[in-house]
Short mmCIF file of C-alpha atoms and ligand atoms in Angstrom, two decimals:
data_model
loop_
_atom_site.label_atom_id
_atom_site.label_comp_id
_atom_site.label_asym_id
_atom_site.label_seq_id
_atom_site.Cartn_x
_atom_site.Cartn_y
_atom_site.Cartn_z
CA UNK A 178 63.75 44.37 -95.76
CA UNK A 179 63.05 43.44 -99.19
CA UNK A 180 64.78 39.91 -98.73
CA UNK A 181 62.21 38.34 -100.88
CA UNK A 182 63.80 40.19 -103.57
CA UNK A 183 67.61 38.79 -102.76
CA UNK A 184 67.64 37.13 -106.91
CA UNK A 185 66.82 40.34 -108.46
CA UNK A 186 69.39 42.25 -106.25
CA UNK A 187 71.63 39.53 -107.10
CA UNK A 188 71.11 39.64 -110.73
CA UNK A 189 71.71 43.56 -110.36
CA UNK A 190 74.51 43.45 -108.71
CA UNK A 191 76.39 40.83 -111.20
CA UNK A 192 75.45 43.32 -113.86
CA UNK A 193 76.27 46.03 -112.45
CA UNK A 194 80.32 44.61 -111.48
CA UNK A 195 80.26 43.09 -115.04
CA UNK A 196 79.83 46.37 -116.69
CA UNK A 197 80.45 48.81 -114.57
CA UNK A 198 84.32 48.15 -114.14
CA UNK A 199 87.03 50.25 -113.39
CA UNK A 200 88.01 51.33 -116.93
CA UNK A 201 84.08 51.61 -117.62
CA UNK A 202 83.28 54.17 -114.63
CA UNK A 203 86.60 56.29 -115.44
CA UNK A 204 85.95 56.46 -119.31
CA UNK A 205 82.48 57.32 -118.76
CA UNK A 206 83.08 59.99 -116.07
CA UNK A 207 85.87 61.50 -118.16
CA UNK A 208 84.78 61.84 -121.62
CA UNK A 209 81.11 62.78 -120.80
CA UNK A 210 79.73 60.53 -122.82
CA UNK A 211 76.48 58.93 -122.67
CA UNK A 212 76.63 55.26 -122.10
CA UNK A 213 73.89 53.82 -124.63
CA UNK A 214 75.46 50.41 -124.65
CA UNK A 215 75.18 50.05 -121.31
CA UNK A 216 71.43 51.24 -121.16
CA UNK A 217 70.44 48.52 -123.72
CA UNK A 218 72.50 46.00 -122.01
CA UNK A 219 70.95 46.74 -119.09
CA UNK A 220 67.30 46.58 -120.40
CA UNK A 221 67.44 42.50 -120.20
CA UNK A 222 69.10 42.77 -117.05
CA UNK A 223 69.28 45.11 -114.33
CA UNK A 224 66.31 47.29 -115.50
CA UNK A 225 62.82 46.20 -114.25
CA UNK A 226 60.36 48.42 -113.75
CA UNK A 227 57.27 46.78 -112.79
CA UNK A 228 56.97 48.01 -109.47
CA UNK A 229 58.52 50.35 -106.97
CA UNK A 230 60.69 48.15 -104.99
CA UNK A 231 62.68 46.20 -107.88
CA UNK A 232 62.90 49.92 -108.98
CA UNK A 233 64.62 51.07 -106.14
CA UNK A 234 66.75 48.12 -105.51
CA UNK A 235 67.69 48.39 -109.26
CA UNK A 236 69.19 51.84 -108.92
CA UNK A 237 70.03 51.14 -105.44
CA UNK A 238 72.22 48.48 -106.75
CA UNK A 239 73.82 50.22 -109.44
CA UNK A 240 74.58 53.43 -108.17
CA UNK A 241 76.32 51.57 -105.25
CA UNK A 242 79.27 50.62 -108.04
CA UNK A 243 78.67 53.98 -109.79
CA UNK A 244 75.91 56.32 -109.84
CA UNK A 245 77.24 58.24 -113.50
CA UNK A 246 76.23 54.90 -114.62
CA UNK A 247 74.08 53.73 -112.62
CA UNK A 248 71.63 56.86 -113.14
CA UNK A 249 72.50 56.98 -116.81
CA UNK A 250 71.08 53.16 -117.49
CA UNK A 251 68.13 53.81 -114.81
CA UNK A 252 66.96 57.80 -115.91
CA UNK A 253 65.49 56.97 -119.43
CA UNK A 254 61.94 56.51 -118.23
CA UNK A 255 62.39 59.52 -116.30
CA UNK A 256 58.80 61.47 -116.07
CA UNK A 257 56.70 58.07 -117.44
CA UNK A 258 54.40 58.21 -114.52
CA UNK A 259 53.09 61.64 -115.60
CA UNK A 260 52.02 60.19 -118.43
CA UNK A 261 51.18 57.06 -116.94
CA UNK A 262 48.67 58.76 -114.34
CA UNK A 263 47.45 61.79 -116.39
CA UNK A 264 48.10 60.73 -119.85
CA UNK A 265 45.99 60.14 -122.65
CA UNK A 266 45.56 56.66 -124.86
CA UNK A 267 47.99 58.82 -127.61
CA UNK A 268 50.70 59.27 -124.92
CA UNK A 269 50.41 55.98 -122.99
CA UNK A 270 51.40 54.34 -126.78
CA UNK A 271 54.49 57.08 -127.01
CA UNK A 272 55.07 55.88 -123.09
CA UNK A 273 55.02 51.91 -123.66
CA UNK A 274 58.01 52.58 -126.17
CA UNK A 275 59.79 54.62 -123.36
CA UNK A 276 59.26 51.45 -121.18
CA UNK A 277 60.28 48.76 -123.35
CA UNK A 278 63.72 50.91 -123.85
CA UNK A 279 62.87 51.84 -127.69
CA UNK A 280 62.81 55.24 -126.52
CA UNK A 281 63.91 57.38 -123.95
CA UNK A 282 62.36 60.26 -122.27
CA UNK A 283 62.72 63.71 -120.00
CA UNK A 284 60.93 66.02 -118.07
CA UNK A 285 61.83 69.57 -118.01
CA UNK A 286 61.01 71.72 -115.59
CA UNK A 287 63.76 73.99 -114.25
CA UNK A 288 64.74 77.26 -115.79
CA UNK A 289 67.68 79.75 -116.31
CA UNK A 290 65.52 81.85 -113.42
CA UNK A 291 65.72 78.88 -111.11
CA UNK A 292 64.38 75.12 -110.18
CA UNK A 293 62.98 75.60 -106.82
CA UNK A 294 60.50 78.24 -107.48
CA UNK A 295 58.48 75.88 -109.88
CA UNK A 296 55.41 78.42 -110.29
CA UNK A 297 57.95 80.75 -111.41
CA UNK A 298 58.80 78.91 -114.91
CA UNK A 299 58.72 81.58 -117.67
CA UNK A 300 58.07 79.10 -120.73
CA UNK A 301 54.80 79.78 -122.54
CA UNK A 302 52.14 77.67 -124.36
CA UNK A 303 49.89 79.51 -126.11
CA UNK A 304 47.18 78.11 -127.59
CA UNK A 305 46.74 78.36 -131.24
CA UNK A 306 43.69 76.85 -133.35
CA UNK A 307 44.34 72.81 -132.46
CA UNK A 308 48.10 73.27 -131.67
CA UNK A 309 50.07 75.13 -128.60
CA UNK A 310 52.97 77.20 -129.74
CA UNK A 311 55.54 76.84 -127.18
CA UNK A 312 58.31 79.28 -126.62
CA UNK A 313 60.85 79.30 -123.56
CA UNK A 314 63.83 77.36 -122.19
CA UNK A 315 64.48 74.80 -119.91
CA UNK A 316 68.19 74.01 -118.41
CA UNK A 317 70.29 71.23 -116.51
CA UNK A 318 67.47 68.72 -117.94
CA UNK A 319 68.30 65.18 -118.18
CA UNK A 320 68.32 63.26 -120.92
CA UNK A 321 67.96 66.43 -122.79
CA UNK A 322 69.67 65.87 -125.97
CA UNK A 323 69.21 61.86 -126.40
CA UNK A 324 65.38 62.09 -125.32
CA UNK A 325 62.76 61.12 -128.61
CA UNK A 326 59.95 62.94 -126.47
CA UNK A 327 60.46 65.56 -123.67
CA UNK A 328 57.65 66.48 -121.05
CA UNK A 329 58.07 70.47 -120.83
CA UNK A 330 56.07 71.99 -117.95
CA UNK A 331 54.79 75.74 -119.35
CA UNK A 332 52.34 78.44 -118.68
CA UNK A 333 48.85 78.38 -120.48
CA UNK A 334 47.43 81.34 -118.78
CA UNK A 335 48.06 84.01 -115.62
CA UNK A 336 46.24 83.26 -112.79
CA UNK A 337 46.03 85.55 -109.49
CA UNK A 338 47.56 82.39 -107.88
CA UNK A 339 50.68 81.43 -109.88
CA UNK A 340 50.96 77.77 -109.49
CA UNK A 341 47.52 77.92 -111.61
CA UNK A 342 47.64 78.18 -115.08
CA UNK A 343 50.31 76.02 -115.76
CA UNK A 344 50.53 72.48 -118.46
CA UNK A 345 52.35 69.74 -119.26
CA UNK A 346 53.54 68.83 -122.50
CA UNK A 347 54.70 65.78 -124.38
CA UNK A 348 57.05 67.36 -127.25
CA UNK A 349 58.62 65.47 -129.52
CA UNK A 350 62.71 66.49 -129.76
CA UNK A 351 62.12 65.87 -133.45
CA UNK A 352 59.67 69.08 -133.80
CA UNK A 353 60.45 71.89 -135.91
CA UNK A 354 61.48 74.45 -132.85
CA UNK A 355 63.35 72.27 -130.53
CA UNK A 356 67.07 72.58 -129.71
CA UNK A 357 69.34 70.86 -127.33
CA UNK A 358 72.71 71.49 -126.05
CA UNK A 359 74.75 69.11 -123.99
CA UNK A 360 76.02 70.35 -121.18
CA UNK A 361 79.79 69.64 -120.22
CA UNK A 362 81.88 70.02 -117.37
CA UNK A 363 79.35 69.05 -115.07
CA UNK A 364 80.81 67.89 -111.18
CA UNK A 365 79.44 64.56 -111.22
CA UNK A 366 77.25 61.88 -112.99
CA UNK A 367 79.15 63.29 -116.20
CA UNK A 368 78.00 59.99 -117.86
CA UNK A 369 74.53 61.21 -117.49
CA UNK A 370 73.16 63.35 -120.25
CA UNK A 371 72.36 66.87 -119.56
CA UNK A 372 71.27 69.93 -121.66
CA UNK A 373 69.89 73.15 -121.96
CA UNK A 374 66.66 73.50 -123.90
CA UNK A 375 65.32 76.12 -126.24
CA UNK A 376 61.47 76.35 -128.14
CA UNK A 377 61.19 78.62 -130.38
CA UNK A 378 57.72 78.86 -131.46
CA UNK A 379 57.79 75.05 -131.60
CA UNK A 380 54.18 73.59 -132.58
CA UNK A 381 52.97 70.58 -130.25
CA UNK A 382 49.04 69.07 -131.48
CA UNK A 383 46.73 69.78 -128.14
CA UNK A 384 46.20 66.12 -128.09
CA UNK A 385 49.82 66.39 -126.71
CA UNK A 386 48.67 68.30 -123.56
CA UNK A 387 48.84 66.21 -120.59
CA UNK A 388 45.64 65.52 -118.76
CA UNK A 389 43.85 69.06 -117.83
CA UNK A 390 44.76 72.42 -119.22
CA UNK A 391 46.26 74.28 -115.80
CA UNK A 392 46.66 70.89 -113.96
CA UNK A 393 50.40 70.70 -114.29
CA UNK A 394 51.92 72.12 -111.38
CA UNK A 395 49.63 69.47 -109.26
CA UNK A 396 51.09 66.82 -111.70
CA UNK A 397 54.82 67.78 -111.23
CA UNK A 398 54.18 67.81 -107.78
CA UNK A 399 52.86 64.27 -107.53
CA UNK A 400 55.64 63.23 -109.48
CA UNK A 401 58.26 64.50 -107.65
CA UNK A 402 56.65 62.52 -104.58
CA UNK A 403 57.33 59.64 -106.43
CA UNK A 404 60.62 60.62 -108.06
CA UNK A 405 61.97 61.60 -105.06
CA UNK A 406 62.17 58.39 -103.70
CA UNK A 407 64.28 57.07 -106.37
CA UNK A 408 66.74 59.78 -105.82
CA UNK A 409 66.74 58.73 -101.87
CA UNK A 410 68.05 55.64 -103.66
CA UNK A 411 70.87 56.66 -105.59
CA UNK A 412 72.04 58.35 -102.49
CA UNK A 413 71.30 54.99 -100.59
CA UNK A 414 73.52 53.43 -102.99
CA UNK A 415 76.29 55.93 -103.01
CA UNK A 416 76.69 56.12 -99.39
CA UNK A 417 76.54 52.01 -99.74
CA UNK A 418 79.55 52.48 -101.96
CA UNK A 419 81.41 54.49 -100.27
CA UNK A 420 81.08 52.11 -97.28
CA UNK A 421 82.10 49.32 -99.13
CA UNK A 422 85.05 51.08 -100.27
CA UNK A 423 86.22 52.10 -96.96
CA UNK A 424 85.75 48.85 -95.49
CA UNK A 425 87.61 46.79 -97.93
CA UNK A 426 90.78 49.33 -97.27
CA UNK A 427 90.21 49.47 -93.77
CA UNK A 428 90.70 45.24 -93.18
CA UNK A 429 93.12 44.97 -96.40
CA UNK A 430 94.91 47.46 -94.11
CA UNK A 431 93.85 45.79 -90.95
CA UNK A 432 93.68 49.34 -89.20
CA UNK A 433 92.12 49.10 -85.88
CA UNK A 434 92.59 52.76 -84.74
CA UNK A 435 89.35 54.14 -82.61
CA UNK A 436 88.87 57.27 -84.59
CA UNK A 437 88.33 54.67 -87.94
CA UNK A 438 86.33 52.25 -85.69
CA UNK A 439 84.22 55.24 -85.15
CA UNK A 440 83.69 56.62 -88.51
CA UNK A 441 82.82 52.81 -89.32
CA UNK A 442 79.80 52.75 -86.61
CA UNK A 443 78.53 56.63 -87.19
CA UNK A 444 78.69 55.72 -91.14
CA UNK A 445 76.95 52.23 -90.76
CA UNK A 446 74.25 53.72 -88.30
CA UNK A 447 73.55 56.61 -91.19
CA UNK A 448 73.23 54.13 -93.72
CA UNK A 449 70.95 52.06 -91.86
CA UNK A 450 68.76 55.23 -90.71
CA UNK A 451 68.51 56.49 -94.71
CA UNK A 452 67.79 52.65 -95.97
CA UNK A 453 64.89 52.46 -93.45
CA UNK A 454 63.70 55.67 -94.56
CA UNK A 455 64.15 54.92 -98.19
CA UNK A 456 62.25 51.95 -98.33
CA UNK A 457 59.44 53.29 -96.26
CA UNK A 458 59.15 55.88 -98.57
CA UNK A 459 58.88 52.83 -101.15
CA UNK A 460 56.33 51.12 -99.39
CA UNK A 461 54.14 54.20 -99.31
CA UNK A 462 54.21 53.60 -103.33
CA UNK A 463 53.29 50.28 -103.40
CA UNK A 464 50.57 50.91 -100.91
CA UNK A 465 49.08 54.00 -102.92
CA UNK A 466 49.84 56.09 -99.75
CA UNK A 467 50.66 59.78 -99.97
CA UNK A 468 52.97 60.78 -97.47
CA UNK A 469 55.43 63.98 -98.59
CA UNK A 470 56.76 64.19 -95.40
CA UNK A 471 57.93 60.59 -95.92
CA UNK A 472 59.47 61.16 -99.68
CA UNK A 473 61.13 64.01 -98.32
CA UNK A 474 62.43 63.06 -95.24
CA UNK A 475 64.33 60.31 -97.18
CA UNK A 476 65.26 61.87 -100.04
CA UNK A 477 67.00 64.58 -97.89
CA UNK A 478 68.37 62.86 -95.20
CA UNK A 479 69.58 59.78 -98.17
CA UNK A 480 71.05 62.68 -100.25
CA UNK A 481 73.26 64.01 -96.78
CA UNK A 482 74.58 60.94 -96.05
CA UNK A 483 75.42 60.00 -99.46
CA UNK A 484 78.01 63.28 -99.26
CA UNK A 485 79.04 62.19 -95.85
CA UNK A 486 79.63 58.83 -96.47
CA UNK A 487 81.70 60.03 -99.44
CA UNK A 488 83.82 62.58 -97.62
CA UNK A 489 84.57 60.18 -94.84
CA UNK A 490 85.17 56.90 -97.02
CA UNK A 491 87.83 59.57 -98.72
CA UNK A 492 89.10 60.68 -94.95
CA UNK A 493 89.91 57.32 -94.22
CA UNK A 494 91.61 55.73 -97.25
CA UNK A 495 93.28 59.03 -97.47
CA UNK A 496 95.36 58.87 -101.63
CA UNK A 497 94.19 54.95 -101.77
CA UNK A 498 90.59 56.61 -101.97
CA UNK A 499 91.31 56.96 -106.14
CA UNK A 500 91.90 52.78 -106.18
CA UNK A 501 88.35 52.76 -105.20
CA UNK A 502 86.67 56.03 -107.26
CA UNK A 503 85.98 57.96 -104.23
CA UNK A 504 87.01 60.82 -106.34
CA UNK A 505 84.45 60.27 -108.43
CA UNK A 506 81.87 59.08 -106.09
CA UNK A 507 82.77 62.39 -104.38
CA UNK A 508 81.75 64.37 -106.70
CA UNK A 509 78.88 62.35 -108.10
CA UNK A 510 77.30 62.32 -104.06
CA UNK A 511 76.82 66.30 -104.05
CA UNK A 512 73.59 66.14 -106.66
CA UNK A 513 72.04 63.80 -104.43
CA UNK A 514 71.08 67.43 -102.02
CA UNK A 515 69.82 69.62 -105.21
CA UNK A 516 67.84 67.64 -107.77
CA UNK A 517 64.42 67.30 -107.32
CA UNK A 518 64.59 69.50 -104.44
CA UNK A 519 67.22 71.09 -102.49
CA UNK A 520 67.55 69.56 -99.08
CA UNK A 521 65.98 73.38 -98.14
CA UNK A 522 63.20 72.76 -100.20
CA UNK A 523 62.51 68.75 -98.83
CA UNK A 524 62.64 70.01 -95.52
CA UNK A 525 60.11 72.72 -96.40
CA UNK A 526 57.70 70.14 -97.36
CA UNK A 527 58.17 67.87 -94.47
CA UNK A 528 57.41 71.01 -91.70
CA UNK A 529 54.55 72.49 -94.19
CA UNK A 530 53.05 69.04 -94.13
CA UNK A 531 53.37 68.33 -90.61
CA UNK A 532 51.90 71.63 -89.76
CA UNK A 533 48.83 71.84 -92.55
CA UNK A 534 47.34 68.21 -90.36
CA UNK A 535 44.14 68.73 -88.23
C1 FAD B 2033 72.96 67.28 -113.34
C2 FAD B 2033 71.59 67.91 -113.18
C3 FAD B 2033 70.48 67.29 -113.75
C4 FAD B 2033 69.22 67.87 -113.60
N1 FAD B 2033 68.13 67.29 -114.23
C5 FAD B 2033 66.95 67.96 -114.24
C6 FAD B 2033 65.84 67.49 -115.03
O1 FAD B 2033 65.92 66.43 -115.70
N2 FAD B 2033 64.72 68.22 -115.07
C7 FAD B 2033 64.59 69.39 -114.39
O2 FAD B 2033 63.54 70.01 -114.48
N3 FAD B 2033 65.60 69.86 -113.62
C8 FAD B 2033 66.78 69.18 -113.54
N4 FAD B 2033 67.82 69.67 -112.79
C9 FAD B 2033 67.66 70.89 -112.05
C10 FAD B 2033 67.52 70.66 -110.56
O3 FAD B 2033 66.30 70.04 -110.27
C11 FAD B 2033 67.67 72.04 -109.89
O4 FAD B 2033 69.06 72.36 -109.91
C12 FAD B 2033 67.16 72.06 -108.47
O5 FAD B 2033 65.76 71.94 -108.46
C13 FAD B 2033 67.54 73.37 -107.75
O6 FAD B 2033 67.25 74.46 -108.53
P1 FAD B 2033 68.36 75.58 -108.81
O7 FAD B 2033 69.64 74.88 -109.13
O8 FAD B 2033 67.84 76.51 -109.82
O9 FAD B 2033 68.58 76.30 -107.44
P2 FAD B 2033 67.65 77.44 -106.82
O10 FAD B 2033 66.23 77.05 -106.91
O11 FAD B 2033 68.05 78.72 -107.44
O12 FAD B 2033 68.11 77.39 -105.31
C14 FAD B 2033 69.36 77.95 -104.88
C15 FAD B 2033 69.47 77.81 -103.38
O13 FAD B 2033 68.38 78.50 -102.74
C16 FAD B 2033 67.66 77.62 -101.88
N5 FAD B 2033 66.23 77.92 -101.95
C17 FAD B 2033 65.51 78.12 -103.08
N6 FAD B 2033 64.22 78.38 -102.74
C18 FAD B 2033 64.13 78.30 -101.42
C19 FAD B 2033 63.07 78.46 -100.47
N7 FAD B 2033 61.82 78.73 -100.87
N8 FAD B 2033 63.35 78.34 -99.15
C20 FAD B 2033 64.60 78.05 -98.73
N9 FAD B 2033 65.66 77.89 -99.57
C21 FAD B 2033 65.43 78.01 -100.89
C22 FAD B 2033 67.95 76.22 -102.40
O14 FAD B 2033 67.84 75.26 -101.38
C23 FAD B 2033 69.37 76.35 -102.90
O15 FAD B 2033 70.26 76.18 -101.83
C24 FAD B 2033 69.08 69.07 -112.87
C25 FAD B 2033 70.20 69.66 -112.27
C26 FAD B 2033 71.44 69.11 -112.42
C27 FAD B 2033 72.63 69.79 -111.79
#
């Protein structure tokens, strides 16, 4: 699928071995530190972001040589199509910065008290006059202490129902208020930027509210149907990875055993099964369709196969798996089953869809 696209994945790729080289990927994964050359290199490269399915083979691409990078060059726009959809003409200028890479953005939603639960946030805007006073804290958010603007999901009122009465924000990190502390000693993707959050009694203008007053839980939702598929492709590109690595051992080795032949078949059929889902999922978004079930079905069943294709690539190449960074691809598969949705929670929304039809 996607073959009309073969110059663009091409054009990834090249950038993606260029840069992302052996020295690059350990450095990066070791010292925790956020790759901002790479991100601006990639801008004129590997980044294009006009429409769903150079998006996904983009990160596709990337994560395939290393997703700490790979995420970290493709995350900064992370959120933009809340603003995009909901946002006013005030945000849509903030968001055409965010796009042409002069700025970079984040979206917090999860708490200290959990991410799943998302009517359960305990951050509160309060209306005040012709500002909201926002006080609260948001953790494990992305981006969170490079981002210039932040959108913060928060309660604006209790409602019997709880996913009512919650907004989105755009905050700017530079208001008085805001704090941000990098988290370190993450599993994996340690190239990617991720903090902990705090607002104390930070001031954002109401023309900073996104769309309607109460609205945001709908928006984060809606997001996350989109979002999700992008995750389904970093998984699609670890697993993709880890495949390549264990096949390049496996015939430099010219090993021929049957257990091997079979991990080779069961891991080639998986990857097949999640890319068809995957770009399904991606076709729904060019199309305008809204299909959960779809999102979630490949962003879960993507995000398993990215672990097992890293735990078997490792099986096979055995102590040759650190020539190839299956250490690290290891460890940077496992966030492929929690963000965005715990494999739990995707396969939550596929049965509650299925069942809520006529
Ligand atoms: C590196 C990293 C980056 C992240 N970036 C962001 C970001 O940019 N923005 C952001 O908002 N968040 C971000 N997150 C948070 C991430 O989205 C959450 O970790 C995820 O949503 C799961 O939430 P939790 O970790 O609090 O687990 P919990 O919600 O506490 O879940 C714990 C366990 O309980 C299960 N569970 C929970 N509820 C249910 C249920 N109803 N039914 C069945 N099982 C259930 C889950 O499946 C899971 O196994 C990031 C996390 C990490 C690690």
């Amino acid at each position: 699928m996607f073959e009309e696209y073969d110059d663009f994945r091409k054009k990834v790729k090249e950038f993606a071995l260029e840069n992302f080289t052996d020295d690059n990927i350990r450095k990066y994964d070791k010292d925790e530190i956020y790759p901002e050359e790479l991100r601006k290199k990639g801008i004129n490269s590997a980044i294009d972001m006009t429409n769903p399915i150079k998006i996904v083979i983009g990160i596709e691409e990337l994560c395939r040589v290393d997703a700490g990078l790979g995420i970290s060059v493709t995350t900064p726009y992370f959120g933009n199509e809340v603003i995009n959809l909901f946002g006013n003409d005030a945000q849509k200028k903030i968001l055409s910065d965010v796009m042409s890479g002069k700025k970079i953005l984040g979206l917090g939603v999860t708490e200290p008290s959990g991410g799943s639960d998302v009517a359960g946030i305990k951050t509160t805007a309060v209306k005040s006059g012709n500002k909201y006073i926002i006080n609260g804290s948001k953790i494990f958010i992305t981006n969170g202490s490079i981002a210039d603007y932040i959108l913060v999901l928060a309660r604006t009122s209790n409602e019997s129902k709880r996913h009512l009465g919650l907004s989105v924000f755009l905050v700017d990190t530079k208001s008085k208020g805001f704090s941000a502390s990098k988290l370190h000693g993450k599993l994996g993707v340690r190239a990617t930027d991720t903090a902990e959050l705090k607002f104390n009694n930070l001031e954002v203008d109401e023309s900073m509210l996104v769309g309607e007053e109460g609205m945001g839980f709908y928006y984060i939702m809606i997001f996350f149907d989109i979002s999700r598929v992008y995750v389904a492709a970093q998984a699609l590109g670890i697993a993709e990875g880890a495949f390549d690595a264990m096949m390049k051992y496996v015939k430099s080795n010219n090993i021929k055993d049957e257990n091997t032949m079979f991990e080779i078949a069961k891991l080639y059929t998986r990857i097949q099964a999640a890319k068809l889902l995957t770009y399904n999922a991606t076709m729904n978004l060019v199309n305008s369709v809204t299909k959960p079930e779809d999102t979630s079905a490949a962003k879960a069943y993507a995000g398993e196969t990215a672990v097992y294709a890293a735990e078997k690539a490792l099986e096979v190449t055995g102590l040759s798996g650190y020539k190839y960074n299956l250490d690290i691809v290891f460890r940077n598969a496992k966030i492929m089953e929690i963000w965005e949705g715990t494999t739990d929670v995707e396969n939550l929304i596929i049965a509650r869809t299925l069942l809520k039809g006529d």
